[in-house]
mmCIF file of C-alpha atoms and ligand atoms in Angstrom:
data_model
loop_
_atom_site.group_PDB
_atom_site.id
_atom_site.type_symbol
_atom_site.label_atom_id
_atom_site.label_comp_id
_atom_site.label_asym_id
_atom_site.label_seq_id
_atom_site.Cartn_x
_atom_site.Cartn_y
_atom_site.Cartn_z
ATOM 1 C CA UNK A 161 3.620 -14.058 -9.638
ATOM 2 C CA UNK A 162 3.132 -10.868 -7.504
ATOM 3 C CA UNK A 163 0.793 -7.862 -7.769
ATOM 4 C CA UNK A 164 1.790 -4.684 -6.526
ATOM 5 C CA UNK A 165 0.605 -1.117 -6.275
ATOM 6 C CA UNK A 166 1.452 1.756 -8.088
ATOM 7 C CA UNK A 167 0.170 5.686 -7.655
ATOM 8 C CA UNK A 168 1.304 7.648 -10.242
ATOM 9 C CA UNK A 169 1.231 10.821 -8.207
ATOM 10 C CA UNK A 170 0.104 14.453 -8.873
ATOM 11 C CA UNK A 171 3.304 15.487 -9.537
ATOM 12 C CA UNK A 172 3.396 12.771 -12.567
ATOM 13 C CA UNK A 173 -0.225 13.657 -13.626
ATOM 14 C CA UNK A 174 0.161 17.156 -13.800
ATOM 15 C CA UNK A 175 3.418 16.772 -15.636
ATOM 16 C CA UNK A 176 1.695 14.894 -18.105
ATOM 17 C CA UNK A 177 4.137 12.213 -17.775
ATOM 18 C CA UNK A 178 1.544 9.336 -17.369
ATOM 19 C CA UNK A 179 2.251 7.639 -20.709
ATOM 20 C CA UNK A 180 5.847 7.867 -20.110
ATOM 21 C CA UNK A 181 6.125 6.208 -17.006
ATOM 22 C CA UNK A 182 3.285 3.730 -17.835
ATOM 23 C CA UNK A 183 5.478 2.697 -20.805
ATOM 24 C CA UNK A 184 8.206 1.830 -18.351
ATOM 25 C CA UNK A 185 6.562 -0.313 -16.481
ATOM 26 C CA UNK A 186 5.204 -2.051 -19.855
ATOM 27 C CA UNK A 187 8.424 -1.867 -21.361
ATOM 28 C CA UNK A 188 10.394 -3.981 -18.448
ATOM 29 C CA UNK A 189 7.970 -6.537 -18.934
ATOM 30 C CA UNK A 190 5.444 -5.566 -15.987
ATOM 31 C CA UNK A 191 1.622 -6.967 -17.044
ATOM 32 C CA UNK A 192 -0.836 -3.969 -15.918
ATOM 33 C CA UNK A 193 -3.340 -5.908 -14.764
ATOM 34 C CA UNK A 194 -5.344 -3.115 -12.957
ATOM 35 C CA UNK A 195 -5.309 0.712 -13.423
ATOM 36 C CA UNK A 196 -7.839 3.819 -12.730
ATOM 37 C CA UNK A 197 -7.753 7.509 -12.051
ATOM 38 C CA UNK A 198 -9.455 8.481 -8.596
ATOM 39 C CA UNK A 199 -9.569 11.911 -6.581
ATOM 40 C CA UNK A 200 -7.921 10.585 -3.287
ATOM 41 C CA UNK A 201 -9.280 12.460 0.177
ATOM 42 C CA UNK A 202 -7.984 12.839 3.562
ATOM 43 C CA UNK A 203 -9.244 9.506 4.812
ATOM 44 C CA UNK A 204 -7.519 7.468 2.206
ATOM 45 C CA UNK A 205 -4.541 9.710 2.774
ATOM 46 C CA UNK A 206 -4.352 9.228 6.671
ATOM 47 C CA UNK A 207 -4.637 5.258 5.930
ATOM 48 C CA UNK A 208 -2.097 4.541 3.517
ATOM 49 C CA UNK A 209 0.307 7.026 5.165
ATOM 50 C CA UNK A 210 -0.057 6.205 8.488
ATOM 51 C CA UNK A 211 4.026 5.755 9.443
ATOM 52 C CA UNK A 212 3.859 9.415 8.619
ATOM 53 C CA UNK A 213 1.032 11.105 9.936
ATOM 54 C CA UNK A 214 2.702 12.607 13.046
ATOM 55 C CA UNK A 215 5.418 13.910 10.994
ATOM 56 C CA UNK A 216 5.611 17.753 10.222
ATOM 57 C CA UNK A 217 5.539 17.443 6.580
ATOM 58 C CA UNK A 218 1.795 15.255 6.402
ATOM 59 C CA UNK A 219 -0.354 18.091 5.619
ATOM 60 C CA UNK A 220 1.956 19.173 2.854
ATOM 61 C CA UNK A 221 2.186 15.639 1.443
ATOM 62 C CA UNK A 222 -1.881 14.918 1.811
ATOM 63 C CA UNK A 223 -2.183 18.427 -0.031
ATOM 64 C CA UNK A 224 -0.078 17.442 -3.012
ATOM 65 C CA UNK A 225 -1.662 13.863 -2.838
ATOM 66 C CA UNK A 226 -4.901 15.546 -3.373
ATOM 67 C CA UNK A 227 -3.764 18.394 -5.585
ATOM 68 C CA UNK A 228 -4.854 16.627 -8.562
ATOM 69 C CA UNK A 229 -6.596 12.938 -9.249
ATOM 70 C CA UNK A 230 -3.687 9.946 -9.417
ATOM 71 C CA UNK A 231 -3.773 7.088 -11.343
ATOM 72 C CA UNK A 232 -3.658 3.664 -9.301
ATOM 73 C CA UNK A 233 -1.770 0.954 -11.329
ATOM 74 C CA UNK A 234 -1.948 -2.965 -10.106
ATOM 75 C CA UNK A 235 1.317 -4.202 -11.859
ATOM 76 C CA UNK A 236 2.159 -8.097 -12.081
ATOM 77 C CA UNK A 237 5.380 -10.108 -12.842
ATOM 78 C CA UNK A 238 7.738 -12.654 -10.817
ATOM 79 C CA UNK A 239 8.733 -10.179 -7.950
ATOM 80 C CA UNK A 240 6.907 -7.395 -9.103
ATOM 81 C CA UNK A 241 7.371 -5.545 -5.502
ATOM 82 C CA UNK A 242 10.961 -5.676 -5.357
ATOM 83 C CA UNK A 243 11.336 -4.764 -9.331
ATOM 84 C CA UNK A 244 9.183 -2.113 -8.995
ATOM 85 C CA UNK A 245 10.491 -0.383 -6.119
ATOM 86 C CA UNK A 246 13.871 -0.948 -8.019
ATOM 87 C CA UNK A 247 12.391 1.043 -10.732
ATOM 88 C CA UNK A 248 11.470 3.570 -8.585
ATOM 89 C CA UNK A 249 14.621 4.571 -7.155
ATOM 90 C CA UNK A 250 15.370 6.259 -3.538
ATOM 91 C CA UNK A 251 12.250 8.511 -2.267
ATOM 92 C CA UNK A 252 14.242 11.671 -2.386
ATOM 93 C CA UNK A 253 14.652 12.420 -6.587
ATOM 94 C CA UNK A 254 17.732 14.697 -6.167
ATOM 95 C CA UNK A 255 19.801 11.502 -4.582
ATOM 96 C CA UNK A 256 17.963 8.500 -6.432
ATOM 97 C CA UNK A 257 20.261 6.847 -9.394
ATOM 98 C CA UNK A 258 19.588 7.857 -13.266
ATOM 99 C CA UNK A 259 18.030 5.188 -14.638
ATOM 100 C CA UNK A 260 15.419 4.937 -11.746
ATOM 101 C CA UNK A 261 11.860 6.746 -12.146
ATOM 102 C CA UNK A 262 12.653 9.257 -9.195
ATOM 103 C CA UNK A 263 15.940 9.841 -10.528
ATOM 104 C CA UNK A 264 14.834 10.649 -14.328
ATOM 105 C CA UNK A 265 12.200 12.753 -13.844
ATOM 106 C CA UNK A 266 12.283 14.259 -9.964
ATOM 107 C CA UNK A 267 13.679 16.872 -8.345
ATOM 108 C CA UNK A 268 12.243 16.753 -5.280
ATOM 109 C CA UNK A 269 11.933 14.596 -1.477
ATOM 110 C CA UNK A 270 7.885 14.755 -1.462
ATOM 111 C CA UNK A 271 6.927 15.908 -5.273
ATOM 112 C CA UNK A 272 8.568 12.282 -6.159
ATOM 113 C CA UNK A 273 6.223 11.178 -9.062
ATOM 114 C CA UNK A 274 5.387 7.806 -8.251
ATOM 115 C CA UNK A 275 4.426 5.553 -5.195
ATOM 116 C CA UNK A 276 5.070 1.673 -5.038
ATOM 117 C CA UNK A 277 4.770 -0.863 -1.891
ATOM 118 C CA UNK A 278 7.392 -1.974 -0.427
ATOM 119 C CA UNK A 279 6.963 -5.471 0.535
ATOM 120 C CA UNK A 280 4.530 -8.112 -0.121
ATOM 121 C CA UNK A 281 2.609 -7.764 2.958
ATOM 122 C CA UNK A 282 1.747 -4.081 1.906
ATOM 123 C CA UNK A 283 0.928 -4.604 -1.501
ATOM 124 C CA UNK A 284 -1.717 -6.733 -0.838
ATOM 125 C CA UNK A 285 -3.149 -4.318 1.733
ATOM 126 C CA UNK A 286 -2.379 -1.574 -0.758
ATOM 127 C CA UNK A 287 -4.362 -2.881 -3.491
ATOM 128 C CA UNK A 288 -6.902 -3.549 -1.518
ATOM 129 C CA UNK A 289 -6.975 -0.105 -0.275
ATOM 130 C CA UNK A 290 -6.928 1.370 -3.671
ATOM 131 C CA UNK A 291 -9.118 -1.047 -5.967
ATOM 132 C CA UNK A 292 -12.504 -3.426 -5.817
ATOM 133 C CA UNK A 293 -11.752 -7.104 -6.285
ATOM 134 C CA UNK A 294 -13.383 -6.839 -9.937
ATOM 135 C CA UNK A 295 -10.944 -4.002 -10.756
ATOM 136 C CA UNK A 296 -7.686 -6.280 -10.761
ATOM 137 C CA UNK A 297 -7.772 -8.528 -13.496
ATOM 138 C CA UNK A 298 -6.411 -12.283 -13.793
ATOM 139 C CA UNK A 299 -5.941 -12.598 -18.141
ATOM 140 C CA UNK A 300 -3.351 -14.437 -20.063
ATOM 141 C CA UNK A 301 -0.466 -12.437 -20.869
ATOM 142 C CA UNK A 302 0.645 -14.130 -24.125
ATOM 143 C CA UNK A 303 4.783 -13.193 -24.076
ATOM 144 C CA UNK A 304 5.127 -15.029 -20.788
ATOM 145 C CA UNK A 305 7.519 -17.454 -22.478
ATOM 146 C CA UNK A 306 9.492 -14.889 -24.211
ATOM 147 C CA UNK A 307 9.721 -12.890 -20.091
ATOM 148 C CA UNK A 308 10.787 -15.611 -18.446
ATOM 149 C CA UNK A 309 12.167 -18.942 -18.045
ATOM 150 C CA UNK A 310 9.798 -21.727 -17.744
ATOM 151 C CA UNK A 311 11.413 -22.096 -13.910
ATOM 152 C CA UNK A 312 10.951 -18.667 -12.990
ATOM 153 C CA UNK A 313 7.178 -18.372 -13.729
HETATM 154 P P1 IDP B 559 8.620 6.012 -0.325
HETATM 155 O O1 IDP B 559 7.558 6.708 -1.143
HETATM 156 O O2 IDP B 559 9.950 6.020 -1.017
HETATM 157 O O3 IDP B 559 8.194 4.631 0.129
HETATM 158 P P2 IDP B 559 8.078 6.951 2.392
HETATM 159 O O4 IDP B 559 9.118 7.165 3.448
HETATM 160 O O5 IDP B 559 7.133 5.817 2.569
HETATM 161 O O6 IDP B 559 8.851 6.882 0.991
HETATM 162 O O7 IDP B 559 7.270 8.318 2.270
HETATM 163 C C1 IDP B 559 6.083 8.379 1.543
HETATM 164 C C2 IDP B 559 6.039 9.665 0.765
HETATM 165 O O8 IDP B 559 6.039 10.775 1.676
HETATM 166 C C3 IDP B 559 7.274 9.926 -0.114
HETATM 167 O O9 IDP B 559 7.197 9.284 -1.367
HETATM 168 C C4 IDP B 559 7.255 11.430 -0.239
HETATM 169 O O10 IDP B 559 6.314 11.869 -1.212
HETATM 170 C C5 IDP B 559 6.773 11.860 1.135
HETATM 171 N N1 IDP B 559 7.889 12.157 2.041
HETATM 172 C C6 IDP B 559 8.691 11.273 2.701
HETATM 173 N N2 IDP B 559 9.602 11.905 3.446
HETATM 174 C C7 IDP B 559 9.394 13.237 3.248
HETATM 175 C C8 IDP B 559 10.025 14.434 3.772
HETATM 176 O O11 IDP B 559 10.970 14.399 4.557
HETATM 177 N N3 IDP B 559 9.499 15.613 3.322
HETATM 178 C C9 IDP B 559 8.453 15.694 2.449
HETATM 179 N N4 IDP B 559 7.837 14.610 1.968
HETATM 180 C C10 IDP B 559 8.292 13.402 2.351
HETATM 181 MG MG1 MG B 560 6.735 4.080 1.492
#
């Protein structure tokens, strides 16, 4: 099993689409096994986006990061990273596929609704980042035998 991160960003809080895209994740099978709303701040910002500090477009992404609280999701299942960042779909919203989060419900390269790590390496860092050890949690999650195969878990 992997854990990976989730932000469901301003642009998804402020479009009130947090049940919808919560239900998405529940819906393809996804166990939340962490999830809180926080008020994220420069120094968080300038950590987790560090490829992309020195690009011309930070300060407008670190405003509309902060423009609202997020809510950080932990989200488990057999390659949770890879399904997840399936789900999300390309960053920019106007060329990622229907079907995909981005492609559903953005319109936009930066205002993209959702943020999910992109390898294994990062979504331990990420979590870490974003949550307390207590704040992930590690409980049975009782249609695991209707999910998967007994091979695959
Ligand atoms: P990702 O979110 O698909 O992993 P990254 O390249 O890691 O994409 O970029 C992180 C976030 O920075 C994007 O989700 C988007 O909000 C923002 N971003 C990336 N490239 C641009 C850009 O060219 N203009 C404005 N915002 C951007
Ligand atoms: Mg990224």
């Amino acid at each position: 099993m992997e854990t990976t991160l989730v932000l469901l960003k301003p642009s998804c809080v402020q479009r009130q689409l947090i049940g919808e895209i919560v239900n998405r994740f529940e819906r393809r099978g996804l166990q939340v096994a962490g999830m809180k709303m926080m008020q994220l701040d420069d120094n968080i910002l300038r950590e987790h986006y560090a490829h992309l500090v020195d690009r011309p477009f930070f300060p407008a992404l670190a405003q509309s990061m902060k423009a609202s609280p997020v809510v950080a999701m932990a989200l488990r299942g057999v390659e949770a990273v890879a399904v997840v960042r399936g789900m999300t779909g390309y960053t920019n919203g106007r060329k990622a596929d229907p079907g995909t989060i981005r492609g559903d419900y953005a319109m936009s390269n930066q205002q993209n609704i959702v943020h999910a790590s992109d390898s294994p390496e990062n979504a331990k860092i990420e979590l870490e980042r974003f949550f307390r050890p207590e704040e992930i949690f590690e409980y049975n999650h009782a249609l695991l035998s209707f999910l998967y195969a007994t091979d695959e878990r």
